[in-house]
mmCIF file of C-alpha atoms in Angstrom:
data_model
loop_
_atom_site.group_PDB
_atom_site.id
_atom_site.type_symbol
_atom_site.label_atom_id
_atom_site.label_comp_id
_atom_site.label_asym_id
_atom_site.label_seq_id
_atom_site.Cartn_x
_atom_site.Cartn_y
_atom_site.Cartn_z
ATOM 1 C CA MET A 1 39.221 -94.064 163.194
ATOM 2 C CA SER A 2 37.218 -95.741 160.460
ATOM 3 C CA ARG A 3 33.897 -95.207 162.241
ATOM 4 C CA GLU A 4 34.755 -91.563 162.693
ATOM 5 C CA THR A 5 35.444 -91.218 158.984
ATOM 6 C CA GLU A 6 32.148 -92.842 158.100
ATOM 7 C CA ASP A 7 30.250 -90.667 160.536
ATOM 8 C CA LEU A 8 31.934 -87.523 159.211
ATOM 9 C CA ASN A 9 31.229 -88.551 155.602
ATOM 10 C CA ARG A 10 27.586 -89.118 156.390
ATOM 11 C CA ARG A 11 27.226 -85.737 158.063
ATOM 12 C CA LEU A 12 28.975 -83.966 155.207
ATOM 13 C CA LEU A 13 26.733 -85.792 152.746
ATOM 14 C CA ARG A 14 23.727 -84.506 154.698
ATOM 15 C CA ALA A 15 25.067 -80.976 154.323
ATOM 16 C CA ARG A 16 25.658 -81.553 150.603
ATOM 17 C CA ASP A 17 22.095 -82.830 150.257
ATOM 18 C CA ALA A 18 20.872 -79.679 151.987
ATOM 19 C CA MET A 19 22.608 -77.603 149.311
ATOM 20 C CA ASP A 20 21.039 -79.722 146.568
ATOM 21 C CA ARG A 21 17.623 -79.312 148.147
ATOM 22 C CA ALA A 22 17.787 -75.637 149.079
ATOM 23 C CA TYR A 23 19.854 -74.281 146.181
ATOM 24 C CA ALA A 24 17.087 -71.764 145.430
ATOM 25 C CA GLU A 25 17.299 -70.234 148.895
ATOM 26 C CA PRO A 26 19.990 -67.931 150.213
ATOM 27 C CA LEU A 27 22.375 -70.314 151.990
ATOM 28 C CA ASP A 28 25.146 -69.294 154.332
ATOM 29 C CA VAL A 29 28.087 -71.310 155.551
ATOM 30 C CA ARG A 30 26.861 -71.335 159.132
ATOM 31 C CA ALA A 31 23.552 -72.959 158.210
ATOM 32 C CA VAL A 32 25.103 -75.573 155.939
ATOM 33 C CA ALA A 33 27.896 -76.382 158.389
ATOM 34 C CA ALA A 34 25.306 -76.720 161.137
ATOM 35 C CA VAL A 35 23.586 -79.485 159.157
ATOM 36 C CA ALA A 36 26.851 -81.420 159.408
ATOM 37 C CA HIS A 37 27.393 -80.449 163.047
ATOM 38 C CA ILE A 38 30.785 -79.029 162.138
ATOM 39 C CA SER A 39 32.143 -75.588 162.945
ATOM 40 C CA PRO A 40 32.082 -73.277 159.924
ATOM 41 C CA ALA A 41 35.870 -73.006 160.135
ATOM 42 C CA HIS A 42 36.396 -76.753 159.635
ATOM 43 C CA PHE A 43 33.476 -77.388 157.341
ATOM 44 C CA SER A 44 34.958 -76.173 154.076
ATOM 45 C CA ARG A 45 38.201 -78.111 154.490
ATOM 46 C CA SER A 46 36.446 -81.317 155.565
ATOM 47 C CA PHE A 47 34.004 -81.051 152.685
ATOM 48 C CA ARG A 48 36.813 -80.592 150.191
ATOM 49 C CA ASP A 49 38.732 -83.542 151.594
ATOM 50 C CA VAL A 50 35.710 -85.819 151.181
ATOM 51 C CA PHE A 51 34.095 -84.545 147.967
ATOM 52 C CA GLY A 52 37.055 -83.030 146.143
ATOM 53 C CA GLU A 53 35.743 -79.480 145.850
ATOM 54 C CA THR A 54 34.737 -76.671 148.149
ATOM 55 C CA PRO A 55 31.128 -76.474 149.308
ATOM 56 C CA HIS A 56 30.968 -73.103 147.588
ATOM 57 C CA ARG A 57 31.900 -74.622 144.248
ATOM 58 C CA TYR A 58 29.517 -77.517 144.788
ATOM 59 C CA LEU A 59 26.647 -75.106 145.411
ATOM 60 C CA GLN A 60 27.636 -73.020 142.391
ATOM 61 C CA ARG A 61 27.592 -76.081 140.139
ATOM 62 C CA ARG A 62 24.218 -77.091 141.548
ATOM 63 C CA ARG A 63 22.800 -73.635 140.881
ATOM 64 C CA VAL A 64 24.337 -73.429 137.429
ATOM 65 C CA GLU A 65 22.970 -76.897 136.581
ATOM 66 C CA ARG A 66 19.493 -75.677 137.548
ATOM 67 C CA ALA A 67 20.020 -72.490 135.569
ATOM 68 C CA MET A 68 21.019 -74.576 132.529
ATOM 69 C CA PHE A 69 17.806 -76.550 132.989
ATOM 70 C CA LEU A 70 15.659 -73.422 133.183
ATOM 71 C CA LEU A 71 17.371 -71.897 130.152
ATOM 72 C CA ARG A 72 16.770 -75.077 128.154
ATOM 73 C CA GLU A 73 13.268 -75.944 129.286
ATOM 74 C CA THR A 74 11.542 -72.635 130.010
ATOM 75 C CA ASP A 75 11.276 -69.222 128.418
ATOM 76 C CA ARG A 76 12.101 -67.306 131.594
ATOM 77 C CA SER A 77 14.462 -64.399 131.106
ATOM 78 C CA VAL A 78 18.135 -64.736 132.041
ATOM 79 C CA THR A 79 17.555 -62.267 134.862
ATOM 80 C CA ASP A 80 14.652 -64.307 136.229
ATOM 81 C CA VAL A 81 16.721 -67.501 135.977
ATOM 82 C CA CYS A 82 19.556 -65.790 137.849
ATOM 83 C CA PHE A 83 17.267 -65.022 140.790
ATOM 84 C CA ASP A 84 15.459 -68.389 140.508
ATOM 85 C CA VAL A 85 18.693 -70.149 141.406
ATOM 86 C CA ALA A 86 19.491 -67.703 144.218
ATOM 87 C CA PHE A 87 22.224 -65.596 142.720
ATOM 88 C CA THR A 88 21.732 -62.071 143.976
ATOM 89 C CA SER A 89 23.544 -60.254 141.198
ATOM 90 C CA LEU A 90 23.274 -60.742 137.465
ATOM 91 C CA GLY A 91 26.953 -59.931 137.062
ATOM 92 C CA THR A 92 28.064 -62.673 139.450
ATOM 93 C CA PHE A 93 25.632 -65.134 137.865
ATOM 94 C CA SER A 94 26.810 -64.459 134.319
ATOM 95 C CA ARG A 95 30.476 -64.595 135.294
ATOM 96 C CA THR A 96 30.063 -67.818 137.285
ATOM 97 C CA PHE A 97 27.937 -69.422 134.561
ATOM 98 C CA ARG A 98 30.487 -68.588 131.915
ATOM 99 C CA GLU A 99 33.372 -69.771 134.055
ATOM 100 C CA ILE A 100 31.715 -73.148 134.673
ATOM 101 C CA VAL A 101 29.890 -73.805 131.397
ATOM 102 C CA GLY A 102 32.240 -72.046 129.012
ATOM 103 C CA GLU A 103 29.600 -69.841 127.404
ATOM 104 C CA THR A 104 27.165 -67.139 128.465
ATOM 105 C CA PRO A 105 23.651 -67.975 129.712
ATOM 106 C CA SER A 106 22.023 -66.592 126.572
ATOM 107 C CA GLY A 107 24.601 -68.313 124.357
ATOM 108 C CA TYR A 108 23.873 -71.591 126.127
ATOM 109 C CA ARG A 109 20.129 -71.099 125.624
ATOM 110 C CA ARG A 110 20.548 -70.559 121.879
ATOM 111 C CA GLY A 111 22.524 -73.775 121.529
ATOM 112 C CA HIS A 112 20.402 -76.138 123.622
ATOM 113 C CA GLY A 113 16.808 -77.386 123.670
ATOM 114 C CA PRO A 114 14.841 -79.575 126.085
ATOM 115 C CA ILE A 115 16.267 -82.980 127.053
ATOM 116 C CA VAL A 116 14.007 -86.003 127.448
ATOM 117 C CA ALA A 117 15.466 -87.846 130.428
ATOM 118 C CA PRO A 118 14.288 -88.336 134.014
ATOM 119 C CA HIS A 119 15.077 -85.552 136.440
ATOM 120 C CA CYS A 120 17.525 -87.588 138.506
ATOM 121 C CA VAL A 121 19.464 -88.534 135.383
ATOM 122 C CA GLN A 122 19.637 -84.924 134.254
ATOM 123 C CA LEU A 123 20.529 -83.761 137.717
ATOM 124 C CA ALA A 124 23.486 -86.115 137.885
ATOM 125 C CA ALA A 125 24.615 -86.273 134.284
ATOM 126 C CA MET A 126 24.076 -82.684 133.188
ATOM 127 C CA ARG A 127 25.825 -81.077 136.122
ATOM 128 C CA PRO A 128 28.744 -79.101 134.787
ATOM 129 C CA ARG A 129 32.180 -80.338 135.633
ATOM 130 C CA VAL A 130 34.718 -78.146 137.320
ATOM 131 C CA ALA A 131 36.132 -75.686 134.854
ATOM 132 C CA ALA A 132 39.394 -76.805 133.304
ATOM 133 C CA GLY A 133 42.522 -75.466 134.947
ATOM 134 C CA GLU A 134 40.741 -74.389 138.078
ATOM 135 C CA THR A 135 42.619 -74.975 141.294
ATOM 136 C CA MET A 136 40.256 -76.162 143.989
ATOM 137 C CA GLN A 137 42.495 -74.807 146.719
ATOM 138 C CA SER A 138 41.993 -71.257 145.539
ATOM 139 C CA SER A 139 38.390 -71.045 146.654
ATOM 140 C CA SER A 140 37.198 -70.935 150.222
ATOM 141 C CA PHE A 141 33.676 -70.797 151.490
ATOM 142 C CA GLY A 142 34.402 -67.343 152.825
ATOM 143 C CA GLU A 143 35.012 -65.989 149.352
ATOM 144 C CA ALA A 144 31.995 -67.926 148.229
ATOM 145 C CA LEU A 145 29.684 -66.145 150.568
ATOM 146 C CA ALA A 146 30.944 -62.817 149.390
ATOM 147 C CA ALA A 147 30.123 -63.903 145.869
ATOM 148 C CA ILE A 148 26.676 -65.187 146.723
ATOM 149 C CA GLN A 149 25.719 -62.335 148.982
ATOM 150 C CA PRO A 150 27.667 -59.291 147.916
ATOM 151 C CA MET B 1 15.996 -114.943 127.421
ATOM 152 C CA ILE B 2 16.020 -113.252 130.787
ATOM 153 C CA THR B 3 12.494 -112.798 132.134
ATOM 154 C CA ARG B 4 12.759 -110.894 135.406
ATOM 155 C CA LEU B 5 15.056 -109.135 137.849
ATOM 156 C CA ASN B 6 15.084 -111.476 140.809
ATOM 157 C CA VAL B 7 17.544 -110.008 143.306
ATOM 158 C CA ALA B 8 19.428 -106.734 143.436
ATOM 159 C CA SER B 9 21.728 -105.829 146.296
ATOM 160 C CA ILE B 10 22.830 -102.718 148.110
ATOM 161 C CA TYR B 11 25.532 -102.221 150.731
ATOM 162 C CA VAL B 12 24.537 -101.063 154.183
ATOM 163 C CA LEU B 13 26.584 -100.436 157.312
ATOM 164 C CA ASP B 14 24.329 -102.428 159.607
ATOM 165 C CA LYS B 15 21.701 -104.985 158.640
ATOM 166 C CA ASP B 16 19.455 -104.485 161.673
ATOM 167 C CA GLU B 17 19.409 -100.717 161.251
ATOM 168 C CA ALA B 18 18.797 -101.155 157.537
ATOM 169 C CA LEU B 19 15.891 -103.507 158.171
ATOM 170 C CA ASP B 20 14.334 -101.046 160.591
ATOM 171 C CA PHE B 21 14.604 -98.216 158.062
ATOM 172 C CA TYR B 22 13.417 -100.083 154.982
ATOM 173 C CA VAL B 23 10.544 -101.853 156.759
ATOM 174 C CA ASN B 24 9.391 -99.518 159.535
ATOM 175 C CA LYS B 25 10.156 -96.188 157.882
ATOM 176 C CA LEU B 26 9.933 -96.812 154.150
ATOM 177 C CA GLY B 27 7.128 -99.374 154.428
ATOM 178 C CA LEU B 28 8.705 -102.314 152.586
ATOM 179 C CA GLU B 29 8.520 -105.829 153.986
ATOM 180 C CA LYS B 30 11.128 -108.325 155.033
ATOM 181 C CA GLY B 31 11.752 -111.084 152.521
ATOM 182 C CA ASN B 32 14.364 -113.688 153.341
ATOM 183 C CA ASP B 33 16.133 -113.716 156.669
ATOM 184 C CA VAL B 34 18.316 -116.779 156.762
ATOM 185 C CA ARG B 35 21.442 -117.337 158.804
ATOM 186 C CA GLN B 36 24.228 -119.503 157.543
ATOM 187 C CA GLY B 37 26.983 -119.532 160.122
ATOM 188 C CA ASP B 38 28.063 -115.909 160.516
ATOM 189 C CA TYR B 39 26.364 -114.868 157.316
ATOM 190 C CA ARG B 40 22.821 -113.461 157.309
ATOM 191 C CA TRP B 41 20.966 -113.509 153.991
ATOM 192 C CA LEU B 42 18.583 -110.629 154.492
ATOM 193 C CA THR B 43 16.280 -109.196 151.851
ATOM 194 C CA ILE B 44 13.470 -106.677 151.604
ATOM 195 C CA ARG B 45 10.781 -106.338 148.952
ATOM 196 C CA VAL B 46 7.753 -104.289 147.999
ATOM 197 C CA PRO B 47 4.693 -105.453 150.002
ATOM 198 C CA GLY B 48 2.252 -107.496 147.966
ATOM 199 C CA GLU B 49 4.869 -108.884 145.615
ATOM 200 C CA ARG B 50 5.098 -112.597 146.185
ATOM 201 C CA GLY B 51 7.078 -115.565 145.003
ATOM 202 C CA THR B 52 7.956 -115.362 141.347
ATOM 203 C CA GLU B 53 6.607 -111.800 141.163
ATOM 204 C CA ALA B 54 8.868 -110.321 143.796
ATOM 205 C CA THR B 55 12.168 -108.577 143.243
ATOM 206 C CA GLU B 56 14.158 -108.954 146.419
ATOM 207 C CA VAL B 57 16.685 -106.369 147.500
ATOM 208 C CA SER B 58 19.510 -107.998 149.388
ATOM 209 C CA LEU B 59 21.055 -105.930 152.177
ATOM 210 C CA GLU B 60 24.763 -106.640 152.209
ATOM 211 C CA GLN B 61 27.275 -105.558 154.818
ATOM 212 C CA PRO B 62 30.849 -105.027 153.657
ATOM 213 C CA GLY B 63 33.295 -107.331 155.388
ATOM 214 C CA PRO B 64 34.494 -110.918 155.583
ATOM 215 C CA PRO B 65 34.132 -113.385 153.992
ATOM 216 C CA LEU B 66 33.346 -111.258 150.901
ATOM 217 C CA HIS B 67 35.880 -108.503 151.584
ATOM 218 C CA ASP B 68 39.090 -108.067 153.456
ATOM 219 C CA GLU B 69 38.982 -105.344 156.087
ATOM 220 C CA ALA B 70 40.712 -102.716 153.916
ATOM 221 C CA THR B 71 38.236 -103.275 151.083
ATOM 222 C CA ALA B 72 35.323 -103.204 153.520
ATOM 223 C CA ALA B 73 36.581 -99.878 154.896
ATOM 224 C CA GLN B 74 36.751 -98.453 151.361
ATOM 225 C CA LEU B 75 33.192 -99.585 150.685
ATOM 226 C CA ARG B 76 31.954 -98.063 153.926
ATOM 227 C CA GLU B 77 33.573 -94.770 152.981
ATOM 228 C CA LEU B 78 31.885 -94.814 149.585
ATOM 229 C CA ILE B 79 28.493 -95.700 151.068
ATOM 230 C CA THR B 80 28.652 -92.803 153.512
ATOM 231 C CA LYS B 81 29.799 -90.414 150.792
ATOM 232 C CA GLY B 82 26.685 -91.333 148.831
ATOM 233 C CA ALA B 83 28.882 -92.542 145.982
ATOM 234 C CA LEU B 84 27.293 -95.963 145.430
ATOM 235 C CA GLY B 85 24.195 -96.832 143.444
ATOM 236 C CA GLY B 86 20.774 -96.838 144.992
ATOM 237 C CA LEU B 87 17.194 -97.901 144.420
ATOM 238 C CA VAL B 88 14.286 -96.451 142.466
ATOM 239 C CA PHE B 89 10.746 -97.321 143.529
ATOM 240 C CA THR B 90 7.368 -96.345 142.189
ATOM 241 C CA THR B 91 4.380 -95.170 144.205
ATOM 242 C CA ASP B 92 0.772 -94.372 143.389
ATOM 243 C CA ASP B 93 0.868 -91.058 145.298
ATOM 244 C CA ALA B 94 4.207 -89.342 145.853
ATOM 245 C CA ARG B 95 2.922 -86.438 147.945
ATOM 246 C CA ASP B 96 0.858 -88.652 150.202
ATOM 247 C CA LEU B 97 3.870 -90.916 150.696
ATOM 248 C CA TYR B 98 6.044 -87.884 151.416
ATOM 249 C CA ASP B 99 3.714 -86.852 154.252
ATOM 250 C CA THR B 100 3.663 -90.410 155.587
ATOM 251 C CA LEU B 101 7.452 -90.668 155.556
ATOM 252 C CA LYS B 102 7.801 -87.365 157.387
ATOM 253 C CA GLU B 103 5.338 -88.557 160.014
ATOM 254 C CA ARG B 104 7.470 -91.666 160.478
ATOM 255 C CA GLY B 105 10.499 -89.501 161.127
ATOM 256 C CA VAL B 106 12.273 -89.704 157.781
ATOM 257 C CA ALA B 107 14.316 -86.505 157.564
ATOM 258 C CA ASP B 108 16.970 -87.115 154.921
ATOM 259 C CA PHE B 109 15.108 -85.907 151.866
ATOM 260 C CA THR B 110 17.339 -85.011 148.948
ATOM 261 C CA GLN B 111 14.386 -83.668 146.987
ATOM 262 C CA GLU B 112 10.827 -82.802 147.910
ATOM 263 C CA PRO B 113 8.121 -84.160 145.574
ATOM 264 C CA THR B 114 8.594 -82.401 142.240
ATOM 265 C CA ASP B 115 6.536 -82.558 139.043
ATOM 266 C CA HIS B 116 8.152 -83.446 135.727
ATOM 267 C CA PHE B 117 6.878 -84.324 132.288
ATOM 268 C CA TYR B 118 7.039 -88.023 133.176
ATOM 269 C CA GLY B 119 5.546 -87.847 136.659
ATOM 270 C CA THR B 120 6.268 -86.726 140.206
ATOM 271 C CA ASP B 121 9.337 -87.869 142.061
ATOM 272 C CA MET B 122 11.243 -87.311 145.272
ATOM 273 C CA GLY B 123 14.576 -88.321 146.702
ATOM 274 C CA ILE B 124 15.693 -89.560 150.106
ATOM 275 C CA ARG B 125 18.741 -91.222 151.599
ATOM 276 C CA ASP B 126 18.826 -94.295 153.734
ATOM 277 C CA PRO B 127 20.583 -93.948 157.117
ATOM 278 C CA PHE B 128 23.933 -94.858 155.578
ATOM 279 C CA GLY B 129 23.931 -92.570 152.522
ATOM 280 C CA ASN B 130 22.443 -94.733 149.777
ATOM 281 C CA PRO B 131 20.235 -92.730 147.409
ATOM 282 C CA ILE B 132 16.605 -93.746 146.998
ATOM 283 C CA ARG B 133 14.239 -92.219 144.494
ATOM 284 C CA ILE B 134 10.501 -92.723 144.470
ATOM 285 C CA LEU B 135 8.473 -91.977 141.363
ATOM 286 C CA GLN B 136 4.785 -91.544 140.734
ATOM 287 C CA GLN B 137 4.489 -92.193 137.036
ATOM 288 C CA GLY B 138 2.194 -90.228 134.784
ATOM 289 C CA LYS B 139 2.191 -86.721 133.480
ATOM 290 C CA ALA B 140 1.872 -84.161 136.231
ATOM 291 C CA LYS B 141 -1.092 -81.821 136.012
ATOM 292 C CA GLN B 142 0.932 -78.649 136.272
ATOM 293 C CA LYS B 143 3.856 -77.640 134.121
ATOM 294 C CA ALA B 144 7.238 -78.862 135.293
ATOM 295 C CA THR B 145 9.104 -76.176 137.139
ATOM 296 C CA ALA B 146 12.263 -77.917 138.279
#
């Protein structure tokens, strides 16, 4: 039982790492679930049980964290940043960004400048938390894909 | 005053597998390997560091006599979730090391070599889930992009 849990955790972590690494590419549930050797149907539930949020939300927070970085540290346009972090529609990007960060991408840019800290520190510490009041159960990877690839 | 970090420790699921990864894949060397009854004091270190210069990393396996079985199971869960602390090394050439690691079969990269204002770094995981970062210090030639 315990060994199975550890093995499942490790495989799910590998899938989570794949999202961290390939956030800028179009990812689909099948590919990410395949990294964990889990059927797409079971992947989202298992991931949520282990990491406390859906893989869709995890990937969104990763992408939004990178978008926050690009808005702070570069002068790329909001539209360019949206596509840099693999959102395919500006509307979905802006809505998701606002939902997670609490302000619009351009509002965030106005209020924040570059941060002098190592990448790994920023990556971990600057990642937005789950928006207040959100119920994790309400989001499934299926909905997520629709949002990422409308 | 404190003058040096002598030993740090990380938790692994299996000491032999850990030794194989950290020595044969990552390129570190074995430090101490001493058995005391059931306990095995096993450390790794950066090659070339010797004696009072070396910082040893102790590879610890959760379980008795340090932990009861329930605690050990909790630790193993946290290790495999990637929730525990890891190690940060420096290298003189991150991209060259990246190629070498791939040739040796390391597949669990969390980040390919990336340039930042402070240098070039990359991320990998050990076989159990512990995070490892490797940094080449010094300003990267090109502008940071990620």
